[in-house]
């Protein structure tokens, strides 16, 4: 969690100087030379200096036992430097203390920071998320800001063991972002760019006896930043491990392991190409390099060696060892069999020069007839893109947590990972080797903002090739790595050809993908076509027109509530052998845990105002006793929780005291989306923008002394005219009319969500704000804050932030972007805390390696497809069961032994009772682990099949299980009474109240308890899911909201009592539901209520839409979000039970991962599973449901077709943007929907078959009171 920065002025220092201390303007250089530093950080051909050549991560052991364990801490030649370091953060390298790296420098007053770790997650600097652009401006490669370039200075001491004397000592950094320089004992030792790969330095010559010191200076931005323009949170510092290791002067510098099978894939040749180095002062002769291979029980399988006759002093030599291994156990994602290799170097006298260890997997990757094979078998990659992300540590990975992630992936039938978009921490690959994953390893090259031109600019080739070379050498010994990627969203340029050529030179055993947007996931040198984000039909077309393997680099963008039509993708994939899978975007939501820092709103409304980012609390315009908020330009801002009071449609005043600190970009001051915006648009002009039926823009000239002085700025609109006032003086006006646009955005200070979204390039506001006020009327000049110390305490003052007080009221998870246009950081199928989201279960089902197909259910014939590549079904326990109305009545086992990639037809010996048309009968088949696996216990379900056995739909309502208890019961006569505009229908223990003026049920009571308080009424909208507001898709909710279909106005047109008797009352209501914006957008409803004497209500609903599509906007309303009814439940209702898909939410295009069954939930336990509030909790295929109170009183409901059922337990789901803003309702809303549009997957919207089009619908629902004590 980050802490809010509080800046206090020192007595005797001017107020202005104190505020200016955190500007983006030039600062003193503090002894640092700009030109010298620019040589390092604005020169892409400079990639580092004094580094050791790249090599496989290694540490030297001195005995077999420790070497076989592979535990580096067991080596006497390894010392970690992880832990506490002295640390200081400054806004630029010029402010960082000169000479801090000297041992005589006094670091005693410095803070301590944990290494590895990002400085943002430890309370320093600014963390933010951007998708496409960089966060600074201008975009001017290779130049980066200098006067504002956050800098971390690290310092610590260490001891070198005595037994390391006479040996080489190397310091190894696994990852430092972005650019760093290294000093040992005050002496400069080297530098590095390339934040996602290792850098190693020989520090032997710098060491002293006893205590030594290491100092590191890290800069946030360097030219390498332009190649690290990834879609992710921006974190910095020494974020991966740092350690020392020691080697003799003569040792193995690097080695490359390959395995090659014979034509029958039985026996294999193990080869090791090793490079020896002699850093001694003499020639060395007759070295022996010995290889020993051990199985997982510690038994030596084979041993072989080679001699090197001579290495000159300071020279290197290559040596190749090779041995045939008979019938080794093969490595694959399903069978990740590993051996342990020991490499032993001995001198001419047989003395050990050290032992190295590495795991070996016998695995061979080939492309045969345009199809990717592993060990001679065609494979499909069921993958995810995975960022390295922790909500608590940023980019720093806890490997125990990562290991649990990989186990969860295996449980979800995920067998492949793309390291999007950079090489991961080295320990990650040891785990993917162990658990079995196919890894597409990606180089740290992404230049998304300038992707189509930057890589073509001369001078960047060396940096790009260097990154490729380092990570290929580092990772090429891992059997899990089967594909190299030449980068993401960085165009296609000659440098990429060089990268591919270098990768093939270093490793001819693997294949190459290229992940550009243009061309789409392809390059002429790519072995694999990595097409990105096709729709299913587009994917099929790609497969029909290529002779290469097709593995989608990114697809099924899982932003928020998503992963729709995922089955369709895999149906297409299995239809063509060249379609070999892909990588879902992506694995985990990138939420970050921050402190929830609030400042009181002094208006009568008391809005919640939250300080986002890491703003500073500064002295205000009146001095030390007055407070203000200073913003950095790096996504600091103030956001108000949306409320109806902020929906200003007719008049407005926005005013603030502001201390500008230099114009660095479009400087948004106060905004509310596209509706209202007050911004500085240039060094000399301010603009007031509002939208009515069109955009209105008023500009005014700023005073000459604008920067570094306090000013009062105000903008007003009275429905006829827009005005700007500066320092109480009229500065400009223009005529404007109309109601202010209706938007969902909250008011913000220092940012406008619709302008400064995740695709905003550069800084946002870096000003200081004091006394921000927003009014619902156009204030006259004499009523503005320029003339008054206090605003009128009336209801027209909607917001008043004086920043006199800030409070940390808890924590929250931030997504760092703008959900109103989609949030690129929230794309995971698991949540930030590694809990599967509902999409994860669909991924598991669509990926499942066993598929059950109904051939002919009446004859009980099922076809079993074993889609495993290397696993027979004899390794799984396969069972079946038949359920009647959700209760198991028969079950058995299947002794399947279907070989991999084969199919088998079976007959399941169930007996369908004679009453099968009077009950719901379902057949389930389950395949589970027979024995424990490293990632799951025996009994874990790998795959399942579900089949409905009924020949016809169960339509008689009295055959629905909740209704059967009423069959044949004696019912009292119905009583119909009228009271004003109310009709009351009463019977045995029930009373239903209908409202003739509204055309709806006003109340449903049973056994004296009110269960329904209002409804049902037509509802055609839902709180938008992220896919429905994404500007990457078609943002279809924009049209729904713009034209008011999210909030219908219902008017009764006609009502009639059609029948009134002791057995039955029939009431008809004709209701027209209008858009709240346009009356020509309407739905004509007929509600026909039939109440029977046993209490059952049959509701026949016919709805006929009449929607005139406007010419504007161009994104028309083509389909609705749903078609159904909403009912408000009473506070007494506590439980929902249902017979349908569950237990988690499902949608029409994402439901096969759930099983049909009997489920129940306490309404208080229903919580949104997403960080960004959006529609959730839908249940598809519901055959019947129950709503119950705590005593078991309630009602059952069902339809003539299966239903969609959802509970909304919140009052403000539609307006909240964070879970902390959500307010639970005492009267939850029950949605019973006839049709629901699917969720789709950005940028591919819901497919046509899953859309609800505005056409006529007719259906019936049934309600029956019941007493079901549980």
JSON list of N, CA and C in Angstrom, two decimals, residues 231-287:
[
{"chain": "A", "resi": 231, "resn": "UNK", "atom": "N", "xyz": [1.50, -2.83, -22.27]},
{"chain": "A", "resi": 231, "resn": "UNK", "atom": "CA", "xyz": [0.18, -2.63, -21.68]},
{"chain": "A", "resi": 231, "resn": "UNK", "atom": "C", "xyz": [0.22, -3.19, -20.25]},
{"chain": "A", "resi": 232, "resn": "UNK", "atom": "N", "xyz": [0.63, -2.34, -19.28]},
{"chain": "A", "resi": 232, "resn": "UNK", "atom": "CA", "xyz": [0.76, -2.83, -17.91]},
{"chain": "A", "resi": 232, "resn": "UNK", "atom": "C", "xyz": [0.99, -1.64, -16.98]},
{"chain": "A", "resi": 233, "resn": "UNK", "atom": "N", "xyz": [0.91, -1.91, -15.70]},
{"chain": "A", "resi": 233, "resn": "UNK", "atom": "CA", "xyz": [1.29, -0.92, -14.71]},
{"chain": "A", "resi": 233, "resn": "UNK", "atom": "C", "xyz": [2.77, -0.60, -14.85]},
{"chain": "A", "resi": 234, "resn": "UNK", "atom": "N", "xyz": [3.11, 0.64, -14.55]},
{"chain": "A", "resi": 234, "resn": "UNK", "atom": "CA", "xyz": [4.50, 1.07, -14.66]},
{"chain": "A", "resi": 234, "resn": "UNK", "atom": "C", "xyz": [5.13, 1.06, -13.26]},
{"chain": "A", "resi": 235, "resn": "UNK", "atom": "N", "xyz": [5.99, 0.08, -13.04]},
{"chain": "A", "resi": 235, "resn": "UNK", "atom": "CA", "xyz": [6.69, -0.07, -11.76]},
{"chain": "A", "resi": 235, "resn": "UNK", "atom": "C", "xyz": [8.20, -0.01, -12.02]},
{"chain": "A", "resi": 236, "resn": "UNK", "atom": "N", "xyz": [8.94, 0.44, -11.00]},
{"chain": "A", "resi": 236, "resn": "UNK", "atom": "CA", "xyz": [10.37, 0.66, -11.21]},
{"chain": "A", "resi": 236, "resn": "UNK", "atom": "C", "xyz": [11.17, 0.29, -9.96]},
{"chain": "A", "resi": 237, "resn": "UNK", "atom": "N", "xyz": [12.47, 0.14, -10.19]},
{"chain": "A", "resi": 237, "resn": "UNK", "atom": "CA", "xyz": [13.37, -0.19, -9.10]},
{"chain": "A", "resi": 237, "resn": "UNK", "atom": "C", "xyz": [14.07, -1.52, -9.33]},
{"chain": "A", "resi": 238, "resn": "UNK", "atom": "N", "xyz": [14.77, -2.00, -8.30]},
{"chain": "A", "resi": 238, "resn": "UNK", "atom": "CA", "xyz": [15.42, -3.32, -8.35]},
{"chain": "A", "resi": 238, "resn": "UNK", "atom": "C", "xyz": [14.34, -4.33, -7.95]},
{"chain": "A", "resi": 239, "resn": "UNK", "atom": "N", "xyz": [13.64, -4.85, -8.93]},
{"chain": "A", "resi": 239, "resn": "UNK", "atom": "CA", "xyz": [12.42, -5.61, -8.65]},
{"chain": "A", "resi": 239, "resn": "UNK", "atom": "C", "xyz": [12.62, -7.12, -8.70]},
{"chain": "A", "resi": 240, "resn": "UNK", "atom": "N", "xyz": [13.80, -7.57, -9.14]},
{"chain": "A", "resi": 240, "resn": "UNK", "atom": "CA", "xyz": [14.11, -9.00, -9.10]},
{"chain": "A", "resi": 240, "resn": "UNK", "atom": "C", "xyz": [15.36, -9.23, -8.24]},
{"chain": "A", "resi": 241, "resn": "UNK", "atom": "N", "xyz": [15.73, -10.48, -8.09]},
{"chain": "A", "resi": 241, "resn": "UNK", "atom": "CA", "xyz": [16.80, -10.86, -7.17]},
{"chain": "A", "resi": 241, "resn": "UNK", "atom": "C", "xyz": [18.14, -10.23, -7.55]},
{"chain": "A", "resi": 242, "resn": "UNK", "atom": "N", "xyz": [18.95, -10.01, -6.52]},
{"chain": "A", "resi": 242, "resn": "UNK", "atom": "CA", "xyz": [20.35, -9.60, -6.68]},
{"chain": "A", "resi": 242, "resn": "UNK", "atom": "C", "xyz": [21.19, -10.57, -5.87]},
{"chain": "A", "resi": 243, "resn": "UNK", "atom": "N", "xyz": [22.26, -11.06, -6.46]},
{"chain": "A", "resi": 243, "resn": "UNK", "atom": "CA", "xyz": [23.09, -11.99, -5.71]},
{"chain": "A", "resi": 243, "resn": "UNK", "atom": "C", "xyz": [24.54, -11.93, -6.20]},
{"chain": "A", "resi": 244, "resn": "UNK", "atom": "N", "xyz": [25.42, -12.44, -5.34]},
{"chain": "A", "resi": 244, "resn": "UNK", "atom": "CA", "xyz": [26.83, -12.64, -5.67]},
{"chain": "A", "resi": 244, "resn": "UNK", "atom": "C", "xyz": [27.05, -14.12, -5.91]},
{"chain": "A", "resi": 245, "resn": "UNK", "atom": "N", "xyz": [27.90, -14.43, -6.84]},
{"chain": "A", "resi": 245, "resn": "UNK", "atom": "CA", "xyz": [28.35, -15.82, -6.97]},
{"chain": "A", "resi": 245, "resn": "UNK", "atom": "C", "xyz": [29.82, -15.82, -7.34]},
{"chain": "A", "resi": 246, "resn": "UNK", "atom": "N", "xyz": [30.46, -16.89, -7.04]},
{"chain": "A", "resi": 246, "resn": "UNK", "atom": "CA", "xyz": [31.91, -16.97, -7.22]},
{"chain": "A", "resi": 246, "resn": "UNK", "atom": "C", "xyz": [32.25, -18.16, -8.10]},
{"chain": "A", "resi": 247, "resn": "UNK", "atom": "N", "xyz": [33.25, -17.96, -8.93]},
{"chain": "A", "resi": 247, "resn": "UNK", "atom": "CA", "xyz": [33.73, -19.02, -9.83]},
{"chain": "A", "resi": 247, "resn": "UNK", "atom": "C", "xyz": [35.25, -19.03, -9.80]},
{"chain": "A", "resi": 248, "resn": "UNK", "atom": "N", "xyz": [35.83, -20.20, -10.03]},
{"chain": "A", "resi": 248, "resn": "UNK", "atom": "CA", "xyz": [37.30, -20.22, -10.17]},
{"chain": "A", "resi": 248, "resn": "UNK", "atom": "C", "xyz": [37.69, -19.47, -11.43]},
{"chain": "A", "resi": 249, "resn": "UNK", "atom": "N", "xyz": [38.97, -19.18, -11.54]},
{"chain": "A", "resi": 249, "resn": "UNK", "atom": "CA", "xyz": [39.43, -18.42, -12.70]},
{"chain": "A", "resi": 249, "resn": "UNK", "atom": "C", "xyz": [39.20, -19.18, -14.01]},
{"chain": "A", "resi": 250, "resn": "UNK", "atom": "N", "xyz": [39.13, -20.49, -13.90]},
{"chain": "A", "resi": 250, "resn": "UNK", "atom": "CA", "xyz": [38.82, -21.33, -15.06]},
{"chain": "A", "resi": 250, "resn": "UNK", "atom": "C", "xyz": [37.50, -22.03, -14.75]},
{"chain": "A", "resi": 251, "resn": "UNK", "atom": "N", "xyz": [36.52, -21.80, -15.59]},
{"chain": "A", "resi": 251, "resn": "UNK", "atom": "CA", "xyz": [35.20, -22.40, -15.30]},
{"chain": "A", "resi": 251, "resn": "UNK", "atom": "C", "xyz": [34.36, -22.45, -16.56]},
{"chain": "A", "resi": 252, "resn": "UNK", "atom": "N", "xyz": [33.21, -23.11, -16.44]},
{"chain": "A", "resi": 252, "resn": "UNK", "atom": "CA", "xyz": [32.24, -23.16, -17.53]},
{"chain": "A", "resi": 252, "resn": "UNK", "atom": "C", "xyz": [31.49, -21.83, -17.53]},
{"chain": "A", "resi": 253, "resn": "UNK", "atom": "N", "xyz": [31.58, -21.13, -18.65]},
{"chain": "A", "resi": 253, "resn": "UNK", "atom": "CA", "xyz": [30.92, -19.83, -18.74]},
{"chain": "A", "resi": 253, "resn": "UNK", "atom": "C", "xyz": [29.46, -19.94, -19.15]},
{"chain": "A", "resi": 254, "resn": "UNK", "atom": "N", "xyz": [29.17, -20.91, -20.01]},
{"chain": "A", "resi": 254, "resn": "UNK", "atom": "CA", "xyz": [27.78, -21.09, -20.48]},
{"chain": "A", "resi": 254, "resn": "UNK", "atom": "C", "xyz": [27.68, -22.48, -21.09]},
{"chain": "A", "resi": 255, "resn": "UNK", "atom": "N", "xyz": [26.46, -22.97, -21.24]},
{"chain": "A", "resi": 255, "resn": "UNK", "atom": "CA", "xyz": [26.25, -24.26, -21.89]},
{"chain": "A", "resi": 255, "resn": "UNK", "atom": "C", "xyz": [24.84, -24.30, -22.48]},
{"chain": "A", "resi": 256, "resn": "UNK", "atom": "N", "xyz": [24.69, -25.10, -23.51]},
{"chain": "A", "resi": 256, "resn": "UNK", "atom": "CA", "xyz": [23.44, -25.22, -24.25]},
{"chain": "A", "resi": 256, "resn": "UNK", "atom": "C", "xyz": [23.10, -26.70, -24.39]},
{"chain": "A", "resi": 257, "resn": "UNK", "atom": "N", "xyz": [21.93, -27.09, -23.90]},
{"chain": "A", "resi": 257, "resn": "UNK", "atom": "CA", "xyz": [21.50, -28.49, -23.88]},
{"chain": "A", "resi": 257, "resn": "UNK", "atom": "C", "xyz": [20.50, -28.70, -25.00]},
{"chain": "A", "resi": 258, "resn": "UNK", "atom": "N", "xyz": [20.71, -29.75, -25.79]},
{"chain": "A", "resi": 258, "resn": "UNK", "atom": "CA", "xyz": [19.71, -30.13, -26.80]},
{"chain": "A", "resi": 258, "resn": "UNK", "atom": "C", "xyz": [19.46, -31.63, -26.72]},
{"chain": "A", "resi": 259, "resn": "UNK", "atom": "N", "xyz": [18.26, -32.00, -27.13]},
{"chain": "A", "resi": 259, "resn": "UNK", "atom": "CA", "xyz": [17.91, -33.43, -27.22]},
{"chain": "A", "resi": 259, "resn": "UNK", "atom": "C", "xyz": [17.31, -33.68, -28.60]},
{"chain": "A", "resi": 260, "resn": "UNK", "atom": "N", "xyz": [17.68, -34.81, -29.19]},
{"chain": "A", "resi": 260, "resn": "UNK", "atom": "CA", "xyz": [17.20, -35.15, -30.52]},
{"chain": "A", "resi": 260, "resn": "UNK", "atom": "C", "xyz": [16.83, -36.63, -30.54]},
{"chain": "A", "resi": 261, "resn": "UNK", "atom": "N", "xyz": [15.57, -36.91, -30.92]},
{"chain": "A", "resi": 261, "resn": "UNK", "atom": "CA", "xyz": [15.10, -38.30, -30.97]},
{"chain": "A", "resi": 261, "resn": "UNK", "atom": "C", "xyz": [15.42, -38.94, -32.32]},
{"chain": "A", "resi": 262, "resn": "UNK", "atom": "N", "xyz": [15.44, -40.25, -32.30]},
{"chain": "A", "resi": 262, "resn": "UNK", "atom": "CA", "xyz": [15.55, -40.97, -33.56]},
{"chain": "A", "resi": 262, "resn": "UNK", "atom": "C", "xyz": [14.21, -40.91, -34.28]},
{"chain": "A", "resi": 263, "resn": "UNK", "atom": "N", "xyz": [14.14, -41.56, -35.44]},
{"chain": "A", "resi": 263, "resn": "UNK", "atom": "CA", "xyz": [12.92, -41.46, -36.25]},
{"chain": "A", "resi": 263, "resn": "UNK", "atom": "C", "xyz": [11.70, -42.05, -35.56]},
{"chain": "A", "resi": 264, "resn": "UNK", "atom": "N", "xyz": [11.90, -42.98, -34.66]},
{"chain": "A", "resi": 264, "resn": "UNK", "atom": "CA", "xyz": [10.78, -43.59, -33.96]},
{"chain": "A", "resi": 264, "resn": "UNK", "atom": "C", "xyz": [10.45, -42.92, -32.64]},
{"chain": "A", "resi": 265, "resn": "UNK", "atom": "N", "xyz": [11.15, -41.86, -32.31]},
{"chain": "A", "resi": 265, "resn": "UNK", "atom": "CA", "xyz": [10.95, -41.12, -31.06]},
{"chain": "A", "resi": 265, "resn": "UNK", "atom": "C", "xyz": [11.07, -42.05, -29.85]},
{"chain": "A", "resi": 266, "resn": "UNK", "atom": "N", "xyz": [12.06, -42.95, -29.93]},
{"chain": "A", "resi": 266, "resn": "UNK", "atom": "CA", "xyz": [12.29, -43.85, -28.80]},
{"chain": "A", "resi": 266, "resn": "UNK", "atom": "C", "xyz": [13.59, -43.48, -28.09]},
{"chain": "A", "resi": 267, "resn": "UNK", "atom": "N", "xyz": [14.69, -43.59, -28.78]},
{"chain": "A", "resi": 267, "resn": "UNK", "atom": "CA", "xyz": [15.99, -43.24, -28.22]},
{"chain": "A", "resi": 267, "resn": "UNK", "atom": "C", "xyz": [16.33, -41.80, -28.58]},
{"chain": "A", "resi": 268, "resn": "UNK", "atom": "N", "xyz": [17.16, -41.19, -27.73]},
{"chain": "A", "resi": 268, "resn": "UNK", "atom": "CA", "xyz": [17.48, -39.77, -27.94]},
{"chain": "A", "resi": 268, "resn": "UNK", "atom": "C", "xyz": [18.96, -39.54, -27.77]},
{"chain": "A", "resi": 269, "resn": "UNK", "atom": "N", "xyz": [19.42, -38.51, -28.43]},
{"chain": "A", "resi": 269, "resn": "UNK", "atom": "CA", "xyz": [20.81, -38.07, -28.26]},
{"chain": "A", "resi": 269, "resn": "UNK", "atom": "C", "xyz": [20.81, -36.81, -27.41]},
{"chain": "A", "resi": 270, "resn": "UNK", "atom": "N", "xyz": [21.54, -36.87, -26.32]},
{"chain": "A", "resi": 270, "resn": "UNK", "atom": "CA", "xyz": [21.71, -35.71, -25.44]},
{"chain": "A", "resi": 270, "resn": "UNK", "atom": "C", "xyz": [23.02, -35.03, -25.79]},
{"chain": "A", "resi": 271, "resn": "UNK", "atom": "N", "xyz": [22.94, -33.75, -26.12]},
{"chain": "A", "resi": 271, "resn": "UNK", "atom": "CA", "xyz": [24.14, -32.99, -26.48]},
{"chain": "A", "resi": 271, "resn": "UNK", "atom": "C", "xyz": [24.27, -31.78, -25.58]},
{"chain": "A", "resi": 272, "resn": "UNK", "atom": "N", "xyz": [25.50, -31.49, -25.19]},
{"chain": "A", "resi": 272, "resn": "UNK", "atom": "CA", "xyz": [25.79, -30.28, -24.41]},
{"chain": "A", "resi": 272, "resn": "UNK", "atom": "C", "xyz": [26.92, -29.55, -25.10]},
{"chain": "A", "resi": 273, "resn": "UNK", "atom": "N", "xyz": [26.62, -28.33, -25.54]},
{"chain": "A", "resi": 273, "resn": "UNK", "atom": "CA", "xyz": [27.66, -27.46, -26.06]},
{"chain": "A", "resi": 273, "resn": "UNK", "atom": "C", "xyz": [28.03, -26.50, -24.95]},
{"chain": "A", "resi": 274, "resn": "UNK", "atom": "N", "xyz": [29.27, -26.56, -24.52]},
{"chain": "A", "resi": 274, "resn": "UNK", "atom": "CA", "xyz": [29.72, -25.74, -23.39]},
{"chain": "A", "resi": 274, "resn": "UNK", "atom": "C", "xyz": [30.83, -24.79, -23.83]},
{"chain": "A", "resi": 275, "resn": "UNK", "atom": "N", "xyz": [30.88, -23.66, -23.13]},
{"chain": "A", "resi": 275, "resn": "UNK", "atom": "CA", "xyz": [31.93, -22.67, -23.39]},
{"chain": "A", "resi": 275, "resn": "UNK", "atom": "C", "xyz": [32.72, -22.48, -22.11]},
{"chain": "A", "resi": 276, "resn": "UNK", "atom": "N", "xyz": [34.03, -22.71, -22.20]},
{"chain": "A", "resi": 276, "resn": "UNK", "atom": "CA", "xyz": [34.92, -22.59, -21.06]},
{"chain": "A", "resi": 276, "resn": "UNK", "atom": "C", "xyz": [35.67, -21.28, -21.14]},
{"chain": "A", "resi": 277, "resn": "UNK", "atom": "N", "xyz": [35.96, -20.70, -19.99]},
{"chain": "A", "resi": 277, "resn": "UNK", "atom": "CA", "xyz": [36.73, -19.45, -19.97]},
{"chain": "A", "resi": 277, "resn": "UNK", "atom": "C", "xyz": [37.91, -19.59, -19.04]},
{"chain": "A", "resi": 278, "resn": "UNK", "atom": "N", "xyz": [39.01, -18.97, -19.43]},
{"chain": "A", "resi": 278, "resn": "UNK", "atom": "CA", "xyz": [40.22, -18.97, -18.62]},
{"chain": "A", "resi": 278, "resn": "UNK", "atom": "C", "xyz": [40.56, -17.52, -18.27]},
{"chain": "A", "resi": 279, "resn": "UNK", "atom": "N", "xyz": [40.23, -17.12, -17.06]},
{"chain": "A", "resi": 279, "resn": "UNK", "atom": "CA", "xyz": [40.51, -15.76, -16.60]},
{"chain": "A", "resi": 279, "resn": "UNK", "atom": "C", "xyz": [41.75, -15.70, -15.72]},
{"chain": "A", "resi": 280, "resn": "UNK", "atom": "N", "xyz": [42.55, -16.78, -15.76]},
{"chain": "A", "resi": 280, "resn": "UNK", "atom": "CA", "xyz": [43.80, -16.80, -15.00]},
{"chain": "A", "resi": 280, "resn": "UNK", "atom": "C", "xyz": [44.91, -16.14, -15.82]},
{"chain": "A", "resi": 281, "resn": "UNK", "atom": "N", "xyz": [46.08, -16.08, -15.26]},
{"chain": "A", "resi": 281, "resn": "UNK", "atom": "CA", "xyz": [47.22, -15.45, -15.93]},
{"chain": "A", "resi": 281, "resn": "UNK", "atom": "C", "xyz": [48.04, -16.44, -16.73]},
{"chain": "A", "resi": 282, "resn": "UNK", "atom": "N", "xyz": [47.59, -17.68, -16.80]},
{"chain": "A", "resi": 282, "resn": "UNK", "atom": "CA", "xyz": [48.39, -18.72, -17.46]},
{"chain": "A", "resi": 282, "resn": "UNK", "atom": "C", "xyz": [47.52, -19.53, -18.40]},
{"chain": "A", "resi": 283, "resn": "UNK", "atom": "N", "xyz": [48.20, -20.20, -19.32]},
{"chain": "A", "resi": 283, "resn": "UNK", "atom": "CA", "xyz": [47.51, -21.20, -20.11]},
{"chain": "A", "resi": 283, "resn": "UNK", "atom": "C", "xyz": [47.02, -22.33, -19.21]},
{"chain": "A", "resi": 284, "resn": "UNK", "atom": "N", "xyz": [45.95, -22.97, -19.64]},
{"chain": "A", "resi": 284, "resn": "UNK", "atom": "CA", "xyz": [45.52, -24.19, -18.96]},
{"chain": "A", "resi": 284, "resn": "UNK", "atom": "C", "xyz": [45.43, -25.31, -19.99]},
{"chain": "A", "resi": 285, "resn": "UNK", "atom": "N", "xyz": [45.79, -26.52, -19.54]},
{"chain": "A", "resi": 285, "resn": "UNK", "atom": "CA", "xyz": [45.86, -27.67, -20.42]},
{"chain": "A", "resi": 285, "resn": "UNK", "atom": "C", "xyz": [45.01, -28.80, -19.89]},
{"chain": "A", "resi": 286, "resn": "UNK", "atom": "N", "xyz": [44.54, -29.61, -20.82]},
{"chain": "A", "resi": 286, "resn": "UNK", "atom": "CA", "xyz": [43.93, -30.90, -20.50]},
{"chain": "A", "resi": 286, "resn": "UNK", "atom": "C", "xyz": [42.81, -30.79, -19.45]},
{"chain": "A", "resi": 287, "resn": "UNK", "atom": "N", "xyz": [41.89, -29.89, -19.72]},
{"chain": "A", "resi": 287, "resn": "UNK", "atom": "CA", "xyz": [40.68, -29.82, -18.90]},
{"chain": "A", "resi": 287, "resn": "UNK", "atom": "C", "xyz": [39.72, -30.93, -19.31]}
]
